[in-house]
XYZ file of C-alpha atoms in Angstrom:
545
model
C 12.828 -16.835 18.995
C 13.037 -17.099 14.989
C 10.637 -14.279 13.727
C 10.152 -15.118 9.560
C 8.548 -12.365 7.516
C 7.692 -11.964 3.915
C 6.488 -9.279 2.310
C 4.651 -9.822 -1.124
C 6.030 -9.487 -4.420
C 5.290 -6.763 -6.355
C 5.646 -6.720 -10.403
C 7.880 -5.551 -12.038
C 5.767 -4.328 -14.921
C 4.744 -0.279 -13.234
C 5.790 2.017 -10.772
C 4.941 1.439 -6.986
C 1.724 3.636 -5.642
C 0.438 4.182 -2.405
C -1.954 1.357 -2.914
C 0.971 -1.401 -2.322
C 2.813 0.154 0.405
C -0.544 0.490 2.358
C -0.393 -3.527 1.937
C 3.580 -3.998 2.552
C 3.966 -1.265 5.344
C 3.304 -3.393 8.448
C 6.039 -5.538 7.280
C 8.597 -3.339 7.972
C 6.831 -1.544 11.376
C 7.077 -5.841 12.682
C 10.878 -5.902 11.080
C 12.067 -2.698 13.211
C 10.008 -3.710 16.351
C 11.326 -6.995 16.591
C 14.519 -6.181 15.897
C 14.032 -3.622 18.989
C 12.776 -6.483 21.167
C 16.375 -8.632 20.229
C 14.868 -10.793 18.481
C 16.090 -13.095 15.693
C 14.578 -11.433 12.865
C 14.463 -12.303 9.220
C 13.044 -9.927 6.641
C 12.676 -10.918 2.715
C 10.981 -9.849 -0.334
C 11.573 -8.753 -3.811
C 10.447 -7.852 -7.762
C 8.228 -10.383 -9.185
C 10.185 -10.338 -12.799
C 8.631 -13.426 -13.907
C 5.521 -14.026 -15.460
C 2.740 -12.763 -17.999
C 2.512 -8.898 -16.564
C 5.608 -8.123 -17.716
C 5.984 -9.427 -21.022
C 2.673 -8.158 -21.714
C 4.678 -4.455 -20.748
C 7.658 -5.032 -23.396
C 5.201 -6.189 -25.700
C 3.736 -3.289 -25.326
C 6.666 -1.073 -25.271
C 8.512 -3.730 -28.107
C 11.813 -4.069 -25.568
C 13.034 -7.373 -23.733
C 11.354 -8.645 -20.642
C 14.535 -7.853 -19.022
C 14.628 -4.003 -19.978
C 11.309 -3.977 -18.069
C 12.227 -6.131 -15.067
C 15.353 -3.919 -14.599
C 14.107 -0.924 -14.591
C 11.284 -1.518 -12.518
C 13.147 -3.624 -10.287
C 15.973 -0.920 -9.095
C 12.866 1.751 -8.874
C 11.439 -0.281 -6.200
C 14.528 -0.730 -4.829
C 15.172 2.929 -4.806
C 11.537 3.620 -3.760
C 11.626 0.720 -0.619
C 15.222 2.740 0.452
C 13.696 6.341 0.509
C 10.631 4.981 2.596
C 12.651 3.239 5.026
C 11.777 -0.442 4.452
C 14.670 -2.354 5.964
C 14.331 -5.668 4.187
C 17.652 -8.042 5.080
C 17.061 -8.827 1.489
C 15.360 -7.605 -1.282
C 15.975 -9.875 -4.543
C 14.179 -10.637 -7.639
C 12.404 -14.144 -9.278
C 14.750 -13.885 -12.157
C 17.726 -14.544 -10.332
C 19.795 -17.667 -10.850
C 19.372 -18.455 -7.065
C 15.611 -18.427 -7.203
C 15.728 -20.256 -10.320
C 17.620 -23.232 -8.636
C 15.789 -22.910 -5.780
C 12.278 -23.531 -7.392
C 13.472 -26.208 -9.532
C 14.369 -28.447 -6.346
C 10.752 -27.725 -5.056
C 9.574 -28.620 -7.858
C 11.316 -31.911 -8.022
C 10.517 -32.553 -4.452
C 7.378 -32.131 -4.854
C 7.488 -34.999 -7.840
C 9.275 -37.071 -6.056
C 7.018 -36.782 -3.066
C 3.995 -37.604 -5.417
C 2.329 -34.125 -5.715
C 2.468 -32.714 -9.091
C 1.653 -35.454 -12.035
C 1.154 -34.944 -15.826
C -2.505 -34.512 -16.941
C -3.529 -34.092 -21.149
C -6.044 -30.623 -20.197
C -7.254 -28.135 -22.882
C -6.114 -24.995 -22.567
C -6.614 -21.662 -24.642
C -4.988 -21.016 -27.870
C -4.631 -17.992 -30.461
C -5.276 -18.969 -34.010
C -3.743 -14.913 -34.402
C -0.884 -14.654 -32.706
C -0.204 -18.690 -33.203
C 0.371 -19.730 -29.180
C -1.158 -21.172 -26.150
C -2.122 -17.956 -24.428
C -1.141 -17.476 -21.032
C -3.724 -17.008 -18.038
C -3.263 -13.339 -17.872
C -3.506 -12.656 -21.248
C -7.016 -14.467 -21.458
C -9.853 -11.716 -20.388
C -13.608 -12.063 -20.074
C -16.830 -12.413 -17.583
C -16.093 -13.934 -14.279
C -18.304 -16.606 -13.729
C -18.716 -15.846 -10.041
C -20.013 -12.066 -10.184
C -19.710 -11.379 -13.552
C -17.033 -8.794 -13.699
C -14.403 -7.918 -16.081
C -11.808 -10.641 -15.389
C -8.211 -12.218 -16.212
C -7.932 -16.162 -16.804
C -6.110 -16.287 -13.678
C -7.902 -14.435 -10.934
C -10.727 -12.431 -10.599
C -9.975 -8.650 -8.583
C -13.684 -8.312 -7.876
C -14.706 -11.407 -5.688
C -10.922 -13.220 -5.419
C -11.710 -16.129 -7.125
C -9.168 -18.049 -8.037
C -9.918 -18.834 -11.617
C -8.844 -20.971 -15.280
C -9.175 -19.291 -18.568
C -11.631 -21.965 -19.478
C -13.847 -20.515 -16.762
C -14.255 -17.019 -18.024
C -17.567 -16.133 -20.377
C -16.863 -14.390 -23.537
C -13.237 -15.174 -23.637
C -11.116 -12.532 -25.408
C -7.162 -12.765 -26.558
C -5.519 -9.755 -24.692
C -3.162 -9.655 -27.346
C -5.641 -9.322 -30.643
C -9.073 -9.077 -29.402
C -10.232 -12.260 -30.949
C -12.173 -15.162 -29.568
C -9.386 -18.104 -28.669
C -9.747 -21.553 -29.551
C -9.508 -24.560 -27.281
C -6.548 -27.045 -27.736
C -5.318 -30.246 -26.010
C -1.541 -30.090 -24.504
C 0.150 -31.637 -21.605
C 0.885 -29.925 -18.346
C 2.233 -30.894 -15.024
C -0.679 -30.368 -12.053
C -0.107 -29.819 -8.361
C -2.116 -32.300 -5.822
C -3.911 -29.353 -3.796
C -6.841 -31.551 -3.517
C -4.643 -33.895 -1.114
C -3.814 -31.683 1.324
C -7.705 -30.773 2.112
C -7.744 -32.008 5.179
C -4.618 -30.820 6.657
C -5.447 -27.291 5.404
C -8.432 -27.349 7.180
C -7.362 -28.014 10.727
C -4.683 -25.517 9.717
C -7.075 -22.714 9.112
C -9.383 -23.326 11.936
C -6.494 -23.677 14.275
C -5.491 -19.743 13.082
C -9.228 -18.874 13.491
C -9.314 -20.477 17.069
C -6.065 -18.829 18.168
C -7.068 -15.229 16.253
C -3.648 -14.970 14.442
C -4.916 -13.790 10.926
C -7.333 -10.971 10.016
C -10.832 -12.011 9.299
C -10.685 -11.678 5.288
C -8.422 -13.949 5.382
C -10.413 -16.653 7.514
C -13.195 -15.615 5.737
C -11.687 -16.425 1.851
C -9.569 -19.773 3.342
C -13.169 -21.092 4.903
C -15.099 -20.298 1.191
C -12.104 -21.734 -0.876
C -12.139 -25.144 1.794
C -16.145 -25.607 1.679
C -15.904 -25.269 -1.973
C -13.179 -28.196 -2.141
C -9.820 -27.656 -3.046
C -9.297 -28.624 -6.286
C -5.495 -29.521 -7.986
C -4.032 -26.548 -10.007
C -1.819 -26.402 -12.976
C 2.017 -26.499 -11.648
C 2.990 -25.596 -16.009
C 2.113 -23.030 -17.978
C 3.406 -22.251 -21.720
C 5.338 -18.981 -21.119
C 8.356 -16.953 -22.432
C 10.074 -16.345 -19.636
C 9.863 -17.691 -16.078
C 11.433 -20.994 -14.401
C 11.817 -23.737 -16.685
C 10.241 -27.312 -15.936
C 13.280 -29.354 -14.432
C 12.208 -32.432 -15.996
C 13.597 -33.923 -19.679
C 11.560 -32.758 -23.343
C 9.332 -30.581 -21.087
C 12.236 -27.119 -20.623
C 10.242 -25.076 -22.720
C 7.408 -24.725 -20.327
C 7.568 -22.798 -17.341
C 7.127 -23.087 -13.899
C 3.353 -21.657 -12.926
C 3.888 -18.416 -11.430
C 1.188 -19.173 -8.423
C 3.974 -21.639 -7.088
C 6.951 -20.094 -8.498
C 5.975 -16.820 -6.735
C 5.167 -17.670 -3.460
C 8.803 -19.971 -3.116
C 10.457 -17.067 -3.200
C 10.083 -16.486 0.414
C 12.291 -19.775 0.380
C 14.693 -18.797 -2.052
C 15.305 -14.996 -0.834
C 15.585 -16.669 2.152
C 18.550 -19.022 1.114
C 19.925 -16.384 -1.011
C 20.090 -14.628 2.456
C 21.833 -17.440 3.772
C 24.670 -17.209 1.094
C 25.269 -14.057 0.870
C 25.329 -13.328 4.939
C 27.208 -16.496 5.491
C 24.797 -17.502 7.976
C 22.065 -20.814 8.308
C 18.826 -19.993 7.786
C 17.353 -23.283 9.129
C 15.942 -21.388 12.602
C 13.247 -19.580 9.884
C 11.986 -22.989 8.423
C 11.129 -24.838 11.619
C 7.671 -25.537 13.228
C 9.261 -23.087 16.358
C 9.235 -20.170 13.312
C 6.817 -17.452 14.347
C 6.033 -16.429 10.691
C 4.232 -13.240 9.298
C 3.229 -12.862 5.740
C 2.231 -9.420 4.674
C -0.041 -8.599 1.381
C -3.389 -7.356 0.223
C -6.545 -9.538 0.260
C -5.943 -10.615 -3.613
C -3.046 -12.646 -2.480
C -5.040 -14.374 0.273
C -5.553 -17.869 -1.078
C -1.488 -18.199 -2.760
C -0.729 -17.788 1.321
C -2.848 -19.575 3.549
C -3.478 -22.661 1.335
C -1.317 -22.666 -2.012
C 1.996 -21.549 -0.085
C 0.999 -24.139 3.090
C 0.026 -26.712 0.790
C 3.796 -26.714 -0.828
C 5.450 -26.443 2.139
C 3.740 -29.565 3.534
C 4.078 -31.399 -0.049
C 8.426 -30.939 0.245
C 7.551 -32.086 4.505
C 8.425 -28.626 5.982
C 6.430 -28.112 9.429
C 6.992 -23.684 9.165
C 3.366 -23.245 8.089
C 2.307 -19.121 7.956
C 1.907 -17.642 11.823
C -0.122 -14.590 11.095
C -1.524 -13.437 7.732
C -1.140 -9.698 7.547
C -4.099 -9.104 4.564
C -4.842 -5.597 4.351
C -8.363 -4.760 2.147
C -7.873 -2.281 -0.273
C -7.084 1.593 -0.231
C -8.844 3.811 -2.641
C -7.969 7.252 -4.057
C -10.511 10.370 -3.305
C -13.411 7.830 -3.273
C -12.508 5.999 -5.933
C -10.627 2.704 -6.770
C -7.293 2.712 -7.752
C -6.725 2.374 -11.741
C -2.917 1.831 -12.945
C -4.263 1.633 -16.585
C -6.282 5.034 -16.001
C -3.568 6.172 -14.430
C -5.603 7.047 -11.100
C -3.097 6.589 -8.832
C -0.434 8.253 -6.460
C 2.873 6.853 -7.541
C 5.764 6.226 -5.138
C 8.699 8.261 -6.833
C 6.088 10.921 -7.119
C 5.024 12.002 -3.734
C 8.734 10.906 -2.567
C 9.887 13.882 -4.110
C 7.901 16.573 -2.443
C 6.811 14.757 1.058
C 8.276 13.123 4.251
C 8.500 9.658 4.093
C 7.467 9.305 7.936
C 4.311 11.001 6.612
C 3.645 8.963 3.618
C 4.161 6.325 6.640
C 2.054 7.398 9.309
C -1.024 8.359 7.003
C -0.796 4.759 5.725
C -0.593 3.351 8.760
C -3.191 5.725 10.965
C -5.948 5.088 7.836
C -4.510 1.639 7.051
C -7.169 -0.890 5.474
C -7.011 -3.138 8.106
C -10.650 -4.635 8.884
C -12.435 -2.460 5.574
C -11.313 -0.864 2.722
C -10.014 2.690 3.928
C -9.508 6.385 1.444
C -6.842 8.181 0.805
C -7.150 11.826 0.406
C -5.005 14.406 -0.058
C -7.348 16.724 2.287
C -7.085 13.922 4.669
C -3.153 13.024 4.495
C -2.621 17.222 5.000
C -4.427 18.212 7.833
C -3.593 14.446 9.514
C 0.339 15.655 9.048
C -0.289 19.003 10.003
C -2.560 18.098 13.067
C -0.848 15.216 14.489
C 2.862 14.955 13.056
C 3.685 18.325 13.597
C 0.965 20.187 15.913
C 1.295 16.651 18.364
C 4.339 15.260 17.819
C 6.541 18.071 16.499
C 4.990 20.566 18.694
C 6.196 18.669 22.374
C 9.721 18.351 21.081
C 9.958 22.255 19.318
C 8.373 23.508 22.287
C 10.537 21.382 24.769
C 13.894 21.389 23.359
C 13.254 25.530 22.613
C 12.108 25.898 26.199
C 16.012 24.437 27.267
C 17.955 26.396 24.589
C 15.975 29.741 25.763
C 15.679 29.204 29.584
C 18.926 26.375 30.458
C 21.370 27.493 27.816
C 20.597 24.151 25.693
C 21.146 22.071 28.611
C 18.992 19.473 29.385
C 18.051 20.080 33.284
C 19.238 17.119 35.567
C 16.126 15.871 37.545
C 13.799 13.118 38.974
C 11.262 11.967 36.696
C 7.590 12.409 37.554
C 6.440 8.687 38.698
C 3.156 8.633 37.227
C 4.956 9.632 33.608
C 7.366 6.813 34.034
C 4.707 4.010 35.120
C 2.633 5.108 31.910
C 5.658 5.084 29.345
C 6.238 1.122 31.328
C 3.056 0.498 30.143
C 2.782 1.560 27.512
C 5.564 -0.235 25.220
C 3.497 -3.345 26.910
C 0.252 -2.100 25.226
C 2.050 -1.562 22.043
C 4.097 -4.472 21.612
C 1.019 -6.863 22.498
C -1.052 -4.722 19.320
C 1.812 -5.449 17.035
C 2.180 -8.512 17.406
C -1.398 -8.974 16.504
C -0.866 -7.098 13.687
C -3.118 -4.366 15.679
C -0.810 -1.312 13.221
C -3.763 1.496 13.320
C -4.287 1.253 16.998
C -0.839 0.917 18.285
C -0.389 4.294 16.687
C -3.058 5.962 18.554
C -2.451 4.463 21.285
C 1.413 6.078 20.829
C -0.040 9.800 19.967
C -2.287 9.353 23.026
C 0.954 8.935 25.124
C 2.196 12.549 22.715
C -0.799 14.274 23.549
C -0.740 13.534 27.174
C 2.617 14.881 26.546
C 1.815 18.676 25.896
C -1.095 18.208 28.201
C 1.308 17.244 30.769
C 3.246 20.209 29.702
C 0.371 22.779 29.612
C -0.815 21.712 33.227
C 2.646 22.154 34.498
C 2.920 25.208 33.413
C 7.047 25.374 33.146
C 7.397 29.005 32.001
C 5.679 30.030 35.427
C 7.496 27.706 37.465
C 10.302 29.033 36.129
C 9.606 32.276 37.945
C 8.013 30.364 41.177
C 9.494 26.549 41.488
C 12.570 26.471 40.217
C 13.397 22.502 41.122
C 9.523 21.641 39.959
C 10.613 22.943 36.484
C 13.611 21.471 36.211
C 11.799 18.319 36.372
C 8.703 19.563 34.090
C 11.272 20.106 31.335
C 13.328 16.746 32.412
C 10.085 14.420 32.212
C 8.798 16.235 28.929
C 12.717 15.229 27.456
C 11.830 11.535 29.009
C 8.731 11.532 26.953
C 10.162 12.695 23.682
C 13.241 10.140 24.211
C 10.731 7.172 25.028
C 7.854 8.639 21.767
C 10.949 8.418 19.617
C 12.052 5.401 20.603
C 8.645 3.798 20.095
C 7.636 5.268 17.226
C 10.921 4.339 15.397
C 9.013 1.128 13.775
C 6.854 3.477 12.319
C 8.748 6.938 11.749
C 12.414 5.710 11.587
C 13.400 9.022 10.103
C 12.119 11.124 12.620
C 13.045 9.062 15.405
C 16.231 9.268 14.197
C 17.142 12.957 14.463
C 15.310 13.191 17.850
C 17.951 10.012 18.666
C 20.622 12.000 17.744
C 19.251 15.068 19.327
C 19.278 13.046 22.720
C 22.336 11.352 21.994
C 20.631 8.397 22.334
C 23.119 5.295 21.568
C 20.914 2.698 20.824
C 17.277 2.202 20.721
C 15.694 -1.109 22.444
C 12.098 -1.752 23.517
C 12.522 -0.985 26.984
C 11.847 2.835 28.658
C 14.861 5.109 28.886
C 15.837 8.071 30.430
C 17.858 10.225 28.008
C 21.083 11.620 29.580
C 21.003 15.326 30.561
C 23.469 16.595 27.629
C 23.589 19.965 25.823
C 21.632 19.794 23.014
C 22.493 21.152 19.988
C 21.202 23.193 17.487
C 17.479 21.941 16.839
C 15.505 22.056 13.863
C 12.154 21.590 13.881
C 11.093 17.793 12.972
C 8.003 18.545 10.532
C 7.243 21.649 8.692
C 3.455 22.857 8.165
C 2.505 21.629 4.873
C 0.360 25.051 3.039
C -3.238 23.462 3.054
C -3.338 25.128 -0.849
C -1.134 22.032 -1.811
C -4.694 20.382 -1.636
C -6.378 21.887 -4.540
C -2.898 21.831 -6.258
C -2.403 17.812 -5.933
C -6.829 16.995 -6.793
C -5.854 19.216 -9.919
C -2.945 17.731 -10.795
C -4.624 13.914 -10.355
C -7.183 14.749 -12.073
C -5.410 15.895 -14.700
C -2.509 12.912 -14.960
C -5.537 10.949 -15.284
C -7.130 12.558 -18.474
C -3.700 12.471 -20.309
């Protein structure tokens, strides 16, 4: 089985925050558990280097686009490594592969009589003397009436034209824009109505994508799909493939989302390998965003794939809601935000990981608190988790000279752990994230109840052969927690891997070999609940400066 999954885009215009990796997480816990399972796994994503965000950032900062898209680019790169995301390839839309790549969509998709020419009026800047991109069009949406860009609105998700917007504003000078006539080449969305529709109700019959995502795909289909601009007059981006129209791009709502195609065939070159088992109507696909992106992948990205006659339509849609900050929502321009490269440097990436994944937006929009993210690490990481293996692997160092006691495994112990990578594989695969966790630290805390109950340090004294196997079935817990949890706390799961010498992981139960451990560390330290007041001050603060 060919397992496809994409994980958005993210600009390349700002540092990462916690905000995106709540959205992009699941990604990777699907990558590492399929891989676990054998499977034929491929994993793609990349910087989003095109478009208006990040010229309007070296505007802004008066450098080239591609000062900005570099050094945003390698950060997430840097960032992605350091949190364990184990994309097969992470790339970026400026490439000369993606480039080529769109450009033959594009074509195809002329050829194949989707996009056409069309004389629309569009915004333009009497100031700054230019047809103004989407982005850099503001105003009133027209839907709710909130602050909005030409392009989208972040309130309500609609999908929106500059020419929509109410008391239109140039982002660049403030003034009012005028309205001029140019030519642009449109994509036929409107044709593929139908088709889209038995697409999305199929996913709602068979339950494979969250319920925002049903939810925005039904409101977008009852209001009728209508064709979208495939142009747009930019700087930089992919150029129209098509004679006396070069200087206009590529719109980045198509040129975007192909770069699941193109990181895919860059893939492909650089591994030496096909990658024609991921584009196939056998391809169990997963795309993985937040709820803004909703409509660019279950109709816009469907809709293009149909238009150049490729049958590997989206699987699941992973669409987290969105994660706020101490009760309030996320602001990059007010800088109320936790950045990536920021808590990186003074937290465990496994519990950057598990917060986001144990409070993860799934269904509603979730908070992230620093009180919260403290005690969860020091409740459940270490006094859960950490505390079976410390108190196991100390119990053999102190008691068996650091050798792991040799031992039948308690049968009821070993037909729950059976069980339970059934449970858990079944939730991930339905993108069930938050309760395949809990249903893991169940497993932990039945663990040191198991351990409690048993009472090894008396039937030391009493039972000698009943200990032995207390202390052997607590190791066959740890080895089979590690193993489990390794989609979602690689780190950890590695040193408790190489603790057991463990050779491989898989998704099946195993029963660590009795070695001689050596020297242990403990896997999580307690995090001084102080840090709290220390991190609201220093928020609060970063977001007055």
């Amino acid at each position: 089985m060919s397992i496809f999954i994409g994980g958005a885009w993210p600009y390349a215009n700002g540092s990462l925050h916690l905000g995106h990796i709540a959205a992009l997480l699941p990604g990777d816990i699907l990558a590492r558990y399929f891989r676990l399972k054998g499977e034929d796994v491929l994993y793609v994503s990349g910087s989003d280097c095109n478009g208006t965000p990040i010229s309007i950032r070296a505007n802004k900062e008066g450098i080239k686009v591609k000062e900005v898209a570099d050094r945003y680019h390698f950060e997430f790169e840097d960032s992605f490594r350091r949190l364990g995301f184990s994309y097969d390839l992470y790339t970026r839309t400026d490439s000369e592969n993606h480039h080529q790549v769109v450009k033959g969509l594009f074509l195809k998709l002329l050829d194949n009589g989707f996009i056409y020419k069309k004389e629309i009026e569009q915004t333009y800047c009497e100031e700054d003397k230019q047809f103004l991109p989407d982005r850099y069009v503001e105003g009133k949406c027209p839907n709710c009436g909130s602050g909005a860009r030409g392009d989208q609105c972040d309130n309500c998700s609609k999908i929106l034209d500059p020419l929509d917007l109410i008391d239109r504003t140039c982002k660049l000078c403030g003034n009012e824009p005028t309205i001029r006539k140019t030519e642009h080449f449109y994509f036929k969305l409107s044709a593929f109505q139908e088709q889209l529709e038995d697409f999305v109700q199929k996913a709602k019959l068979d339950k494979l994508w969250r319920d925002n995502a049903i939810q925005f795909s039904e409101r977008y289909l009852k209001e009728g799909l209508l064709d979208r601009a495939a142009s747009r007059d930019l700087l930089n981006g992919v150029s129209i493939p098509v004679k006396g129209y070069e200087e206009k791009k590529v719109y980045v709502w198509i040129e975007a989302v192909a770069g699941y195609y193109s990181a895919s065939k860059e893939w492909a070159k650089k591994s030496m390998k096909e990658d024609k088992s991921y584009w196939s109507n056998k391809t169990i696909a997963y795309y993985i965003h937040g709820k803004d992106n909703i409509p660019f992948h279950t109709l816009i990205w469907p809709a293009i794939l149909l238009g150049i006659n490729s049958q590997a339509l989206p699987t699941h849609i992973i669409s987290n809601e969105y994660l706020t900050l101490e009760k309030r929502k996320l602001s990059t321009s007010q800088n109320w935000a936790v950045w990536i490269p920021d808590i990186l440097e003074r937290y465990h990436p496994d519990s950057i990981r598990y917060f986001l994944t144990i409070n993860a937006p799934e269904n509603r929009d979730t908070d992230f608190s620093w009180r919260e993210f403290i005690y969860s690490h020091n409740s459940e990481l270490l006094g859960a988790y950490g505390n079976l293996v410390n108190r196991t692997f100390k119990f053999i160092e102190k008691f068996y000279e650091g050798n792991i006691p040799v031992s039948n495994i308690d049968e009821p112990i070993i037909n729950q752990t059976e069980i339970l990578y059934k449970e858990v594989g079944k939730l991930l695969e339905k993108g069930n994230f938050k309760l395949a966790l809990e249903t893991i630290f169940l497993y932990i805390r039945n663990g040191n109840k198991y351990f409690d109950a048993q009472k090894p340090w008396i039937q030391l004294k009493e039972e000698g052969l009943a200990c032995k196997k207390t202390i052997a079935t607590c190791v066959y817990i740890i080895g089979n927690a590690a193993q489990i949890l390794s989609p979602f706390l690689p780190f950890s799961s590695e040193e408790v891997k190489d603790y057991l010498h463990i050779a491989e992981f898989s998704w099946q139960p195993i029963n660590p070999t009795p070695i001689k451990l050596q020297m242990t560390r403990p896997l999580f330290e307690r995090i001084d609940i102080r840090v709290i007041q220390e991190e609201l001050e220093k928020l609060k603060e970063n977001a007055k400066a």
